[in-house]
Short mmCIF file of C-alpha atoms and ligand atoms in Angstrom, two decimals:
data_model
loop_
_atom_site.label_atom_id
_atom_site.label_comp_id
_atom_site.label_asym_id
_atom_site.label_seq_id
_atom_site.Cartn_x
_atom_site.Cartn_y
_atom_site.Cartn_z
CA MET U 18 91.41 122.09 105.28
CA SER U 19 94.13 121.25 107.80
CA LYS U 20 97.50 122.95 107.72
CA LYS U 21 100.19 121.20 105.67
CA ILE U 22 103.60 120.43 107.09
CA THR U 23 106.97 119.18 105.82
CA ILE U 24 108.05 115.69 106.83
CA ALA U 25 111.71 114.57 106.65
CA ILE U 26 112.45 110.85 106.93
CA ASP U 27 116.07 109.76 107.30
CA GLY U 28 117.76 106.58 108.37
CA PHE U 29 119.81 103.56 107.40
CA SER U 30 119.30 101.75 104.10
CA SER U 31 116.45 99.24 103.92
CA THR U 32 114.70 100.44 107.06
CA GLY U 33 111.49 100.89 105.08
CA LYS U 34 111.77 104.67 104.74
CA SER U 35 110.17 104.76 101.32
CA THR U 36 107.32 102.43 102.28
CA LEU U 37 106.45 104.65 105.24
CA ALA U 38 106.90 107.85 103.24
CA LYS U 39 104.62 106.59 100.45
CA GLN U 40 101.95 105.52 102.96
CA LEU U 41 102.07 108.92 104.67
CA ALA U 42 101.96 110.84 101.39
CA LYS U 43 98.96 108.83 100.22
CA GLN U 44 97.08 109.22 103.49
CA LEU U 45 97.78 112.96 103.80
CA GLY U 46 97.58 113.85 100.09
CA TYR U 47 101.21 115.04 100.16
CA ILE U 48 103.94 114.81 97.51
CA TYR U 49 106.54 112.08 98.08
CA VAL U 50 110.16 112.64 97.06
CA ASP U 51 112.58 109.68 97.15
CA THR U 52 116.02 111.33 97.20
CA GLY U 53 117.79 107.94 97.18
CA ALA U 54 116.32 107.42 93.68
CA MET U 55 118.14 110.56 92.55
CA TYR U 56 121.52 109.30 93.83
CA ARG U 57 120.76 105.92 92.27
CA ALA U 58 119.99 107.56 88.90
CA VAL U 59 123.34 109.40 88.99
CA ALA U 60 125.07 106.07 89.81
CA LEU U 61 123.28 104.46 86.84
CA TYR U 62 124.43 107.31 84.59
CA ALA U 63 128.01 106.78 85.85
CA MET U 64 127.75 103.04 85.06
CA GLN U 65 126.26 103.60 81.61
CA ASN U 66 129.04 106.04 80.72
CA ASP U 67 131.87 103.91 82.14
CA PHE U 68 132.76 106.40 84.87
CA ILE U 69 132.36 103.62 87.44
CA LYS U 70 133.27 99.93 87.24
CA PRO U 71 134.49 97.35 89.76
CA ASP U 72 137.57 98.91 91.43
CA PHE U 73 137.45 102.00 89.19
CA PHE U 74 135.79 105.38 89.67
CA ASP U 75 136.51 108.37 87.41
CA LYS U 76 135.10 111.04 89.74
CA VAL U 77 136.46 113.93 87.65
CA GLY U 78 134.81 112.51 84.52
CA LEU U 79 131.48 112.23 86.32
CA VAL U 80 131.71 115.71 87.87
CA ASN U 81 132.59 117.23 84.47
CA ASN U 82 129.45 115.67 83.03
CA LEU U 83 127.00 116.54 85.80
CA SER U 84 125.35 119.20 83.66
CA SER U 85 124.35 116.43 81.18
CA ILE U 86 122.29 114.66 83.84
CA LYS U 87 118.63 115.63 83.92
CA LEU U 88 116.59 114.08 86.73
CA GLU U 89 112.81 114.29 86.89
CA PHE U 90 110.02 112.68 88.88
CA LYS U 91 106.85 111.92 86.91
CA PHE U 92 103.73 110.85 88.75
CA ASN U 93 102.37 107.44 87.75
CA SER U 94 98.71 107.40 88.70
CA ASP U 95 98.47 103.59 88.36
CA LEU U 96 101.23 103.12 90.94
CA GLY U 97 100.24 106.14 93.04
CA PHE U 98 103.74 107.60 93.24
CA ALA U 99 106.28 109.43 91.08
CA GLU U 100 108.84 107.47 89.09
CA MET U 101 112.44 108.47 88.42
CA TYR U 102 113.44 109.59 84.93
CA LEU U 103 117.06 109.98 83.82
CA ASN U 104 117.46 112.16 80.72
CA GLY U 105 113.89 111.40 79.68
CA THR U 106 114.01 107.63 80.28
CA ASN U 107 112.06 105.88 83.04
CA VAL U 108 114.77 104.24 85.17
CA GLU U 109 112.60 103.27 88.15
CA LYS U 110 113.45 99.56 87.72
CA ALA U 111 117.02 99.98 86.48
CA ILE U 112 118.08 101.93 89.59
CA ARG U 113 116.98 99.18 92.01
CA THR U 114 119.45 96.45 90.99
CA ILE U 115 122.18 95.11 93.27
CA GLU U 116 124.78 96.56 90.84
CA VAL U 117 123.48 100.09 91.31
CA SER U 118 123.23 99.49 95.08
CA GLY U 119 126.90 98.47 95.01
CA TYR U 120 128.03 101.74 93.42
CA VAL U 121 125.60 104.33 94.74
CA SER U 122 127.28 105.12 98.08
CA LYS U 123 130.53 105.95 96.26
CA VAL U 124 128.68 108.31 93.93
CA ALA U 125 126.81 109.86 96.89
CA GLU U 126 130.16 110.71 98.56
CA VAL U 127 131.04 113.19 95.81
CA SER U 128 130.38 116.73 97.07
CA GLU U 129 129.58 118.11 93.60
CA VAL U 130 126.93 115.40 93.14
CA ARG U 131 125.43 116.19 96.55
CA ALA U 132 125.38 119.94 95.85
CA LYS U 133 123.50 119.43 92.58
CA LEU U 134 120.93 117.07 94.08
CA VAL U 135 120.44 119.03 97.34
CA GLU U 136 119.70 122.17 95.31
CA GLN U 137 117.04 120.32 93.31
CA GLN U 138 115.59 118.76 96.50
CA GLN U 139 115.37 122.11 98.28
CA GLU U 140 113.53 123.53 95.28
CA MET U 141 111.02 120.64 95.48
CA GLY U 142 110.72 121.16 99.24
CA LYS U 143 109.83 124.85 99.03
CA ASN U 144 106.14 124.14 99.35
CA LYS U 145 104.69 122.35 102.37
CA GLY U 146 102.72 119.15 101.99
CA ILE U 147 105.81 117.10 101.20
CA VAL U 148 107.31 113.88 102.53
CA MET U 149 110.97 113.53 101.57
CA ASP U 150 113.16 110.57 102.49
CA GLY U 151 116.93 110.11 102.39
CA ARG U 152 119.97 110.42 104.66
CA ASP U 153 120.41 114.17 105.12
CA ILE U 154 116.90 115.54 104.77
CA GLY U 155 116.38 116.65 108.39
CA THR U 156 119.98 117.84 108.78
CA VAL U 157 120.85 119.48 105.44
CA VAL U 158 118.08 119.54 102.83
CA LEU U 159 115.04 120.60 104.89
CA PRO U 160 116.35 121.56 108.35
CA ASP U 161 113.13 123.46 109.09
CA ALA U 162 110.87 120.42 108.58
CA GLU U 163 108.16 120.31 111.27
CA LEU U 164 108.50 116.54 111.67
CA LYS U 165 111.78 114.62 111.40
CA ILE U 166 111.83 110.85 111.67
CA PHE U 167 115.03 108.79 111.95
CA MET U 168 114.55 105.11 111.16
CA THR U 169 116.76 102.26 112.33
CA ALA U 170 116.68 98.44 112.45
CA SER U 171 119.42 95.83 112.84
CA ALA U 172 121.59 95.11 109.77
CA ALA U 173 120.43 91.46 109.74
CA THR U 174 116.74 92.47 109.75
CA ARG U 175 117.31 94.94 106.94
CA ALA U 176 119.36 92.50 104.85
CA GLN U 177 116.63 89.88 105.18
CA ARG U 178 113.96 92.35 104.02
CA ARG U 179 116.07 93.49 101.06
CA PHE U 180 116.95 89.89 100.15
CA ASP U 181 113.25 88.89 100.15
CA GLU U 182 112.44 91.89 97.95
CA LEU U 183 115.19 91.10 95.41
CA VAL U 184 114.30 87.40 95.27
CA GLN U 185 110.66 88.30 94.68
CA LYS U 186 111.77 90.49 91.75
CA GLY U 187 113.66 87.52 90.31
CA ASP U 188 117.19 88.76 91.13
CA SER U 189 119.58 85.89 91.82
CA VAL U 190 121.50 87.12 94.86
CA SER U 191 122.65 85.46 98.06
CA TYR U 192 121.67 86.66 101.53
CA ASP U 193 125.37 87.10 102.41
CA GLU U 194 125.89 89.35 99.39
CA VAL U 195 122.95 91.52 100.43
CA LEU U 196 124.13 91.69 104.07
CA LYS U 197 127.61 92.70 102.91
CA ASN U 198 126.09 95.45 100.74
CA VAL U 199 123.93 96.72 103.63
CA GLU U 200 126.95 96.83 105.98
CA GLU U 201 129.18 98.51 103.40
CA ARG U 202 126.57 101.16 102.67
CA ASP U 203 126.04 101.79 106.41
CA TYR U 204 129.77 102.33 106.79
CA ILE U 205 130.12 104.69 103.83
CA ASP U 206 126.89 106.57 104.65
CA THR U 207 127.98 107.24 108.25
CA HIS U 208 131.65 107.97 107.53
CA ARG U 209 131.60 110.20 104.44
CA GLU U 210 132.96 113.73 104.92
CA ASP U 211 130.11 115.57 103.24
CA SER U 212 126.75 115.24 105.05
CA PRO U 213 127.26 111.87 106.77
CA LEU U 214 124.17 110.06 107.98
CA VAL U 215 123.45 111.38 111.48
CA MET U 216 120.23 111.81 113.36
CA ALA U 217 119.07 115.43 113.56
CA GLU U 218 118.89 116.62 117.19
CA ASP U 219 115.16 117.24 116.90
CA ALA U 220 114.33 113.96 115.12
CA VAL U 221 112.18 111.17 116.54
CA GLU U 222 114.00 107.82 116.37
CA ILE U 223 112.00 104.76 115.35
CA ASP U 224 113.61 101.31 115.58
CA ASN U 225 111.29 99.12 113.56
CA SER U 226 113.06 95.75 114.04
CA TYR U 227 110.02 94.54 115.95
CA LEU U 228 107.27 96.83 114.66
CA THR U 229 104.80 95.88 111.96
CA ARG U 230 104.36 98.32 109.08
CA GLU U 231 100.89 99.15 110.39
CA GLU U 232 102.09 99.88 113.96
CA GLN U 233 104.84 102.08 112.64
CA PHE U 234 102.53 103.94 110.26
CA GLN U 235 100.00 104.60 113.02
CA ALA U 236 102.71 105.87 115.42
CA VAL U 237 104.00 108.35 112.83
CA LEU U 238 100.52 109.43 111.80
CA ASP U 239 99.80 110.23 115.46
CA LEU U 240 102.92 112.42 115.52
CA VAL U 241 101.80 114.21 112.33
CA ASN U 242 98.34 114.87 113.71
CA ALA U 243 99.73 116.15 117.01
CA ILE U 244 101.93 118.64 115.13
CA ILE U 245 99.12 119.78 112.83
CA GLU U 246 96.85 120.37 115.84
CA THR U 247 99.37 122.44 117.77
CA ASN U 248 100.49 124.54 114.78
O1 LIG F 358 117.63 105.15 100.14
P1 LIG F 358 118.42 104.41 99.07
O2 LIG F 358 118.99 103.10 99.53
O3 LIG F 358 117.69 104.29 97.78
O4 LIG F 358 119.68 105.38 98.81
C1 LIG F 358 120.66 105.04 97.89
C2 LIG F 358 122.01 105.61 98.31
O5 LIG F 358 122.03 107.02 98.16
C3 LIG F 358 122.46 105.29 99.74
O6 LIG F 358 123.60 104.47 99.74
C4 LIG F 358 122.82 106.61 100.34
C5 LIG F 358 122.61 107.64 99.28
N1 LIG F 358 121.75 108.75 99.69
C6 LIG F 358 122.36 109.86 100.23
O7 LIG F 358 123.57 109.88 100.39
N2 LIG F 358 121.60 110.94 100.55
C7 LIG F 358 120.27 110.92 100.39
N3 LIG F 358 119.55 112.00 100.72
C8 LIG F 358 119.63 109.77 99.87
C9 LIG F 358 120.40 108.69 99.55
#
């Protein structure tokens, strides 16, 4: 059996990180961890408990209640990937709404939230044979990952993809609203004090504005195989 490695995938929102990570995990028989889902679940908890509303964020209230938040991934064999559970409830759908997307960057700025989630992610990343995606995986969570990918695409391309996805799910949103959300999240993700989104020095950058999913998957699989062969 070939040697297993750790793969860190970071990049801007809606660059298709999770699609690529799921494809890789399936192909290689690795475990996939979607760290964005964990930040989204904390944002959902903050919404449900009135810690966050339009123009209001009770950070202290959220931080004081962090120990009441239990996050778990449970593998769904029908879907072929693990779904996010918040305090025992499957929240996989509830964390993907435009409302949660609107709040999640603010929640992800809070250092105490990051510390809690990073600790859990590092625990999950202890064993090789993992593909983890997020914003700080190659820089903070798994700095020793053998392969680090940094994904980019123009904001307009990403907004269009996200808009198509939301419309398909039946969400009534406008393209402009989605573009605004993508641009706001880019700004907050790259400007926050704690672990801002930056490319790790040893990451491979992939701009997929003009790549098909298949071309991108093949390019990354070639990188994985090259690393496995030389290790
Ligand atoms: O990948 P995503 O869009 O589901 O991520 C949701 C938000 O969580 C995004 O605005 C940035 C934040 N995030 C983060 O700060 N660190 C991570 N490792 C993953 C996500």
